[in-house]
Amino acid sequence: MSKATLYSTAICPYCVAAKNFLRSKGIDYEEVRIDLDPARREEMLSRAKRTSVPQIFFGDTHVGGFDDLVAADRSGRLAEILAA
């Protein structure tokens, strides 16, 4: 199973929801606080091509934000990503 990378900020309710969702599924993640490190914000922009948080990756696979994560779980795509 790939470890998740979650780009977030301190005041983002969707980031909190995403972290809670990942924990509820037993998925380990690395949180990258882009509000504390401008270089990591640039890294997120380069990888995701999006400016909003959270941005969630499993390895090099970009899932998207919290709504995308939940949709991937409901559709079975998340299970496929985790199995790869």
N, CA, C and O atoms as a GROMACS GRO file, in nm:
protein
  336
    1MET      N    1   0.084  -0.118   0.000
    1MET     CA    2   0.000   0.000   0.000
    1MET      C    3   0.088   0.124   0.000
    1MET      O    4   0.183   0.133   0.078
    2SER      N    5   0.058   0.218  -0.087
    2SER     CA    6   0.131   0.344  -0.093
    2SER      C    7   0.092   0.434   0.023
    2SER      O    8  -0.025   0.440   0.062
    3LYS      N    9   0.190   0.502   0.077
    3LYS     CA   10   0.162   0.602   0.179
    3LYS      C   11   0.110   0.726   0.109
    3LYS      O   12   0.159   0.764   0.002
    4ALA      N   13   0.011   0.790   0.168
    4ALA     CA   14  -0.047   0.911   0.109
    4ALA      C   15   0.039   1.032   0.145
    4ALA      O   16   0.101   1.037   0.251
    5THR      N   17   0.040   1.128   0.056
    5THR     CA   18   0.097   1.260   0.083
    5THR      C   19  -0.019   1.357   0.075
    5THR      O   20  -0.090   1.362  -0.025
    6LEU      N   21  -0.036   1.436   0.180
    6LEU     CA   22  -0.148   1.528   0.189
    6LEU      C   23  -0.092   1.669   0.207
    6LEU      O   24  -0.036   1.700   0.312
    7TYR      N   25  -0.108   1.752   0.106
    7TYR     CA   26  -0.068   1.892   0.116
    7TYR      C   27  -0.182   1.968   0.183
    7TYR      O   28  -0.297   1.956   0.141
    8SER      N   29  -0.150   2.046   0.287
    8SER     CA   30  -0.255   2.109   0.365
    8SER      C   31  -0.210   2.244   0.422
    8SER      O   32  -0.094   2.284   0.408
    9THR      N   33  -0.307   2.310   0.486
    9THR     CA   34  -0.279   2.431   0.564
    9THR      C   35  -0.347   2.415   0.699
    9THR      O   36  -0.429   2.325   0.718
   10ALA      N   37  -0.313   2.504   0.793
   10ALA     CA   38  -0.365   2.492   0.929
   10ALA      C   39  -0.515   2.522   0.938
   10ALA      O   40  -0.583   2.465   1.023
   11ILE      N   41  -0.566   2.610   0.853
   11ILE     CA   42  -0.704   2.656   0.870
   11ILE      C   43  -0.802   2.597   0.770
   11ILE      O   44  -0.907   2.655   0.744
   12CYS      N   45  -0.769   2.484   0.714
   12CYS     CA   46  -0.849   2.424   0.607
   12CYS      C   47  -0.938   2.312   0.662
   12CYS      O   48  -0.888   2.208   0.703
   13PRO      N   49  -1.071   2.334   0.665
   13PRO     CA   50  -1.159   2.228   0.717
   13PRO      C   51  -1.159   2.102   0.629
   13PRO      O   52  -1.178   1.992   0.681
   14TYR      N   53  -1.139   2.117   0.499
   14TYR     CA   54  -1.135   2.000   0.411
   14TYR      C   55  -1.008   1.918   0.435
   14TYR      O   56  -1.008   1.796   0.416
   15CYS      N   57  -0.902   1.984   0.477
   15CYS     CA   58  -0.779   1.913   0.513
   15CYS      C   59  -0.803   1.826   0.636
   15CYS      O   60  -0.760   1.711   0.641
   16VAL      N   61  -0.871   1.882   0.734
   16VAL     CA   62  -0.904   1.807   0.855
   16VAL      C   63  -0.992   1.687   0.818
   16VAL      O   64  -0.970   1.576   0.867
   17ALA      N   65  -1.091   1.710   0.733
   17ALA     CA   66  -1.180   1.601   0.691
   17ALA      C   67  -1.102   1.493   0.617
   17ALA      O   68  -1.126   1.374   0.638
   18ALA      N   69  -1.009   1.532   0.532
   18ALA     CA   70  -0.929   1.435   0.457
   18ALA      C   71  -0.841   1.353   0.551
   18ALA      O   72  -0.830   1.232   0.535
   19LYS      N   73  -0.779   1.419   0.649
   19LYS     CA   74  -0.696   1.346   0.746
   19LYS      C   75  -0.780   1.248   0.826
   19LYS      O   76  -0.738   1.135   0.849
   20ASN      N   77  -0.899   1.291   0.869
   20ASN     CA   78  -0.988   1.201   0.943
   20ASN      C   79  -1.032   1.083   0.857
   20ASN      O   80  -1.040   0.970   0.906
   21PHE      N   81  -1.060   1.109   0.729
   21PHE     CA   82  -1.101   1.003   0.638
   21PHE      C   83  -0.989   0.901   0.620
   21PHE      O   84  -1.013   0.781   0.630
   22LEU      N   85  -0.868   0.949   0.596
   22LEU     CA   86  -0.754   0.859   0.579
   22LEU      C   87  -0.730   0.776   0.704
   22LEU      O   88  -0.706   0.655   0.696
   23ARG      N   89  -0.739   0.841   0.821
   23ARG     CA   90  -0.722   0.767   0.948
   23ARG      C   91  -0.830   0.662   0.964
   23ARG      O   92  -0.802   0.551   1.009
   24SER      N   93  -0.955   0.696   0.927
   24SER     CA   94  -1.065   0.601   0.942
   24SER      C   95  -1.047   0.478   0.853
   24SER      O   96  -1.098   0.370   0.884
   25LYS      N   97  -0.974   0.495   0.743
   25LYS     CA   98  -0.947   0.384   0.652
   25LYS      C   99  -0.816   0.312   0.686
   25LYS      O  100  -0.781   0.213   0.622
   26GLY      N  101  -0.746   0.361   0.789
   26GLY     CA  102  -0.619   0.298   0.828
   26GLY      C  103  -0.506   0.327   0.732
   26GLY      O  104  -0.412   0.249   0.721
   27ILE      N  105  -0.514   0.440   0.662
   27ILE     CA  106  -0.414   0.476   0.562
   27ILE      C  107  -0.315   0.575   0.624
   27ILE      O  108  -0.354   0.681   0.672
   28ASP      N  109  -0.187   0.538   0.622
   28ASP     CA  110  -0.082   0.628   0.670
   28ASP      C  111  -0.064   0.741   0.571
   28ASP      O  112  -0.078   0.723   0.450
   29TYR      N  113  -0.031   0.859   0.623
   29TYR     CA  114  -0.007   0.972   0.535
   29TYR      C  115   0.100   1.063   0.592
   29TYR      O  116   0.125   1.068   0.712
   30GLU      N  117   0.163   1.134   0.500
   30GLU     CA  118   0.258   1.239   0.537
   30GLU      C  119   0.187   1.370   0.510
   30GLU      O  120   0.140   1.395   0.399
   31GLU      N  121   0.179   1.454   0.612
   31GLU     CA  122   0.117   1.585   0.594
   31GLU      C  123   0.225   1.687   0.559
   31GLU      O  124   0.326   1.696   0.628
   32VAL      N  125   0.202   1.762   0.453
   32VAL     CA  126   0.295   1.867   0.410
   32VAL      C  127   0.221   2.000   0.425
   32VAL      O  128   0.128   2.029   0.350
   33ARG      N  129   0.263   2.079   0.522
   33ARG     CA  130   0.198   2.208   0.550
   33ARG      C  131   0.256   2.314   0.457
   33ARG      O  132   0.367   2.363   0.480
   34ILE      N  133   0.182   2.350   0.354
   34ILE     CA  134   0.232   2.446   0.257
   34ILE      C  135   0.225   2.590   0.310
   34ILE      O  136   0.287   2.679   0.252
   35ASP      N  137   0.151   2.613   0.418
   35ASP     CA  138   0.148   2.747   0.478
   35ASP      C  139   0.274   2.776   0.558
   35ASP      O  140   0.300   2.891   0.594
   36LEU      N  141   0.351   2.674   0.588
   36LEU     CA  142   0.475   2.690   0.664
   36LEU      C  143   0.600   2.688   0.577
   36LEU      O  144   0.707   2.730   0.621
   37ASP      N  145   0.586   2.639   0.454
   37ASP     CA  146   0.703   2.619   0.369
   37ASP      C  147   0.670   2.656   0.223
   37ASP      O  148   0.611   2.575   0.152
   38PRO      N  149   0.707   2.776   0.180
   38PRO     CA  150   0.675   2.818   0.043
   38PRO      C  151   0.730   2.725  -0.065
   38PRO      O  152   0.670   2.712  -0.171
   39ALA      N  153   0.843   2.662  -0.039
   39ALA     CA  154   0.900   2.570  -0.138
   39ALA      C  155   0.809   2.449  -0.158
   39ALA      O  156   0.793   2.399  -0.269
   40ARG      N  157   0.749   2.402  -0.050
   40ARG     CA  158   0.657   2.289  -0.061
   40ARG      C  159   0.528   2.330  -0.131
   40ARG      O  160   0.465   2.247  -0.198
   41ARG      N  161   0.486   2.456  -0.116
   41ARG     CA  162   0.370   2.506  -0.192
   41ARG      C  163   0.400   2.500  -0.341
   41ARG      O  164   0.315   2.458  -0.420
   42GLU      N  165   0.518   2.540  -0.380
   42GLU     CA  166   0.558   2.533  -0.521
   42GLU      C  167   0.562   2.388  -0.569
   42GLU      O  168   0.524   2.358  -0.682
   43GLU      N  169   0.609   2.299  -0.482
   43GLU     CA  170   0.611   2.156  -0.515
   43GLU      C  171   0.469   2.106  -0.542
   43GLU      O  172   0.446   2.034  -0.639
   44MET      N  173   0.374   2.144  -0.455
   44MET     CA  174   0.234   2.104  -0.473
   44MET      C  175   0.179   2.158  -0.604
   44MET      O  176   0.114   2.085  -0.679
   45LEU      N  177   0.205   2.284  -0.633
   45LEU     CA  178   0.156   2.344  -0.757
   45LEU      C  179   0.212   2.272  -0.878
   45LEU      O  180   0.141   2.251  -0.976
   46SER      N  181   0.338   2.236  -0.872
   46SER     CA  182   0.401   2.166  -0.982
   46SER      C  183   0.342   2.026  -1.001
   46SER      O  184   0.320   1.983  -1.114
   47ARG      N  185   0.317   1.957  -0.892
   47ARG     CA  186   0.264   1.820  -0.900
   47ARG      C  187   0.115   1.817  -0.934
   47ARG      O  188   0.073   1.741  -1.021
   48ALA      N  189   0.036   1.900  -0.867
   48ALA     CA  190  -0.109   1.891  -0.878
   48ALA      C  191  -0.168   1.982  -0.984
   48ALA      O  192  -0.278   1.956  -1.035
   49LYS      N  193  -0.096   2.086  -1.018
   49LYS     CA  194  -0.149   2.189  -1.110
   49LYS      C  195  -0.276   2.254  -1.054
   49LYS      O  196  -0.360   2.302  -1.130
   50ARG      N  197  -0.288   2.254  -0.922
   50ARG     CA  198  -0.401   2.315  -0.852
   50ARG      C  199  -0.347   2.397  -0.736
   50ARG      O  200  -0.240   2.368  -0.682
   51THR      N  201  -0.424   2.501  -0.697
   51THR     CA  202  -0.381   2.588  -0.588
   51THR      C  203  -0.454   2.562  -0.457
   51THR      O  204  -0.412   2.610  -0.352
   52SER      N  205  -0.563   2.486  -0.463
   52SER     CA  206  -0.642   2.462  -0.342
   52SER      C  207  -0.586   2.345  -0.262
   52SER      O  208  -0.516   2.259  -0.314
   53VAL      N  209  -0.619   2.345  -0.133
   53VAL     CA  210  -0.583   2.234  -0.046
   53VAL      C  211  -0.710   2.172   0.009
   53VAL      O  212  -0.812   2.239   0.019
   54PRO      N  213  -0.705   2.045   0.044
   54PRO     CA  214  -0.591   1.956   0.036
   54PRO      C  215  -0.569   1.907  -0.107
   54PRO      O  216  -0.660   1.907  -0.190
   55GLN      N  217  -0.448   1.864  -0.133
   55GLN     CA  218  -0.414   1.790  -0.254
   55GLN      C  219  -0.354   1.659  -0.206
   55GLN      O  220  -0.260   1.659  -0.127
   56ILE      N  221  -0.409   1.548  -0.253
   56ILE     CA  222  -0.375   1.417  -0.200
   56ILE      C  223  -0.314   1.330  -0.311
   56ILE      O  224  -0.368   1.320  -0.421
   57PHE      N  225  -0.202   1.270  -0.278
   57PHE     CA  226  -0.130   1.181  -0.369
   57PHE      C  227  -0.107   1.047  -0.300
   57PHE      O  228  -0.091   1.040  -0.179
   58PHE      N  229  -0.106   0.941  -0.380
   58PHE     CA  230  -0.059   0.810  -0.338
   58PHE      C  231   0.056   0.778  -0.431
   58PHE      O  232   0.035   0.743  -0.547
   59GLY      N  233   0.179   0.789  -0.378
   59GLY     CA  234   0.295   0.780  -0.465
   59GLY      C  235   0.289   0.895  -0.564
   59GLY      O  236   0.280   1.011  -0.524
   60ASP      N  237   0.294   0.864  -0.693
   60ASP     CA  238   0.284   0.967  -0.797
   60ASP      C  239   0.142   0.985  -0.848
   60ASP      O  240   0.118   1.068  -0.936
   61THR      N  241   0.047   0.909  -0.794
   61THR     CA  242  -0.092   0.917  -0.840
   61THR      C  243  -0.165   1.028  -0.766
   61THR      O  244  -0.179   1.023  -0.644
   62HIS      N  245  -0.211   1.127  -0.841
   62HIS     CA  246  -0.284   1.239  -0.784
   62HIS      C  247  -0.432   1.203  -0.776
   62HIS      O  248  -0.496   1.173  -0.876
   63VAL      N  249  -0.486   1.206  -0.654
   63VAL     CA  250  -0.628   1.180  -0.634
   63VAL      C  251  -0.707   1.308  -0.642
   63VAL      O  252  -0.817   1.310  -0.697
   64GLY      N  253  -0.653   1.416  -0.588
   64GLY     CA  254  -0.722   1.545  -0.588
   64GLY      C  255  -0.746   1.592  -0.446
   64GLY      O  256  -0.665   1.567  -0.357
   65GLY      N  257  -0.859   1.660  -0.426
   65GLY     CA  258  -0.895   1.711  -0.294
   65GLY      C  259  -0.980   1.613  -0.217
   65GLY      O  260  -0.991   1.496  -0.253
   66PHE      N  261  -1.042   1.663  -0.109
   66PHE     CA  262  -1.122   1.577  -0.022
   66PHE      C  263  -1.240   1.516  -0.097
   66PHE      O  264  -1.263   1.396  -0.087
   67ASP      N  265  -1.314   1.598  -0.172
   67ASP     CA  266  -1.429   1.544  -0.246
   67ASP      C  267  -1.386   1.438  -0.346
   67ASP      O  268  -1.455   1.338  -0.365
   68ASP      N  269  -1.272   1.459  -0.410
   68ASP     CA  270  -1.218   1.361  -0.505
   68ASP      C  271  -1.180   1.231  -0.433
   68ASP      O  272  -1.201   1.122  -0.486
   69LEU      N  273  -1.126   1.245  -0.312
   69LEU     CA  274  -1.087   1.128  -0.233
   69LEU      C  275  -1.209   1.043  -0.198
   69LEU      O  276  -1.207   0.921  -0.212
   70VAL      N  277  -1.315   1.109  -0.154
   70VAL     CA  278  -1.438   1.037  -0.118
   70VAL      C  279  -1.499   0.973  -0.242
   70VAL      O  280  -1.544   0.858  -0.237
   71ALA      N  281  -1.500   1.045  -0.354
   71ALA     CA  282  -1.554   0.990  -0.479
   71ALA      C  283  -1.473   0.869  -0.524
   71ALA      O  284  -1.529   0.771  -0.573
   72ALA      N  285  -1.340   0.876  -0.508
   72ALA     CA  286  -1.254   0.763  -0.545
   72ALA      C  287  -1.284   0.642  -0.458
   72ALA      O  288  -1.282   0.528  -0.505
   73ASP      N  289  -1.312   0.666  -0.331
   73ASP     CA  290  -1.346   0.555  -0.241
   73ASP      C  291  -1.479   0.492  -0.283
   73ASP      O  292  -1.490   0.370  -0.289
   74ARG      N  293  -1.577   0.574  -0.311
   74ARG     CA  294  -1.710   0.523  -0.347
   74ARG      C  295  -1.710   0.447  -0.479
   74ARG      O  296  -1.786   0.352  -0.496
   75SER      N  297  -1.626   0.490  -0.572
   75SER     CA  298  -1.623   0.428  -0.703
   75SER      C  299  -1.535   0.302  -0.708
   75SER      O  300  -1.538   0.226  -0.805
   76GLY      N  301  -1.456   0.281  -0.603
   76GLY     CA  302  -1.364   0.166  -0.602
   76GLY      C  303  -1.225   0.202  -0.653
   76GLY      O  304  -1.134   0.120  -0.646
   77ARG      N  305  -1.208   0.323  -0.703
   77ARG     CA  306  -1.077   0.365  -0.757
   77ARG      C  307  -0.972   0.371  -0.647
   77ARG      O  308  -0.856   0.336  -0.670
   78LEU      N  309  -1.011   0.414  -0.527
   78LEU     CA  310  -0.916   0.423  -0.417
   78LEU      C  311  -0.861   0.285  -0.383
   78LEU      O  312  -0.741   0.271  -0.359
   79ALA      N  313  -0.946   0.184  -0.381
   79ALA     CA  314  -0.900   0.047  -0.352
   79ALA      C  315  -0.801   0.002  -0.460
   79ALA      O  316  -0.703  -0.066  -0.430
   80GLU      N  317  -0.827   0.038  -0.585
   80GLU     CA  318  -0.735   0.004  -0.694
   80GLU      C  319  -0.600   0.073  -0.676
   80GLU      O  320  -0.495   0.012  -0.696
   81ILE      N  321  -0.603   0.199  -0.638
   81ILE     CA  322  -0.479   0.275  -0.616
   81ILE      C  323  -0.400   0.212  -0.503
   81ILE      O  324  -0.278   0.194  -0.514
   82LEU      N  325  -0.467   0.178  -0.394
   82LEU     CA  326  -0.400   0.122  -0.278
   82LEU      C  327  -0.344  -0.018  -0.306
   82LEU      O  328  -0.243  -0.057  -0.249
   83ALA      N  329  -0.410  -0.092  -0.395
   83ALA     CA  330  -0.366  -0.227  -0.427
   83ALA      C  331  -0.246  -0.227  -0.522
   83ALA      O  332  -0.171  -0.325  -0.527
   84ALA      N  333  -0.229  -0.119  -0.596
   84ALA     CA  334  -0.120  -0.113  -0.695
   84ALA      C  335   0.016  -0.104  -0.630
   84ALA      O  336   0.118  -0.098  -0.699
   0.00000   0.00000   0.00000
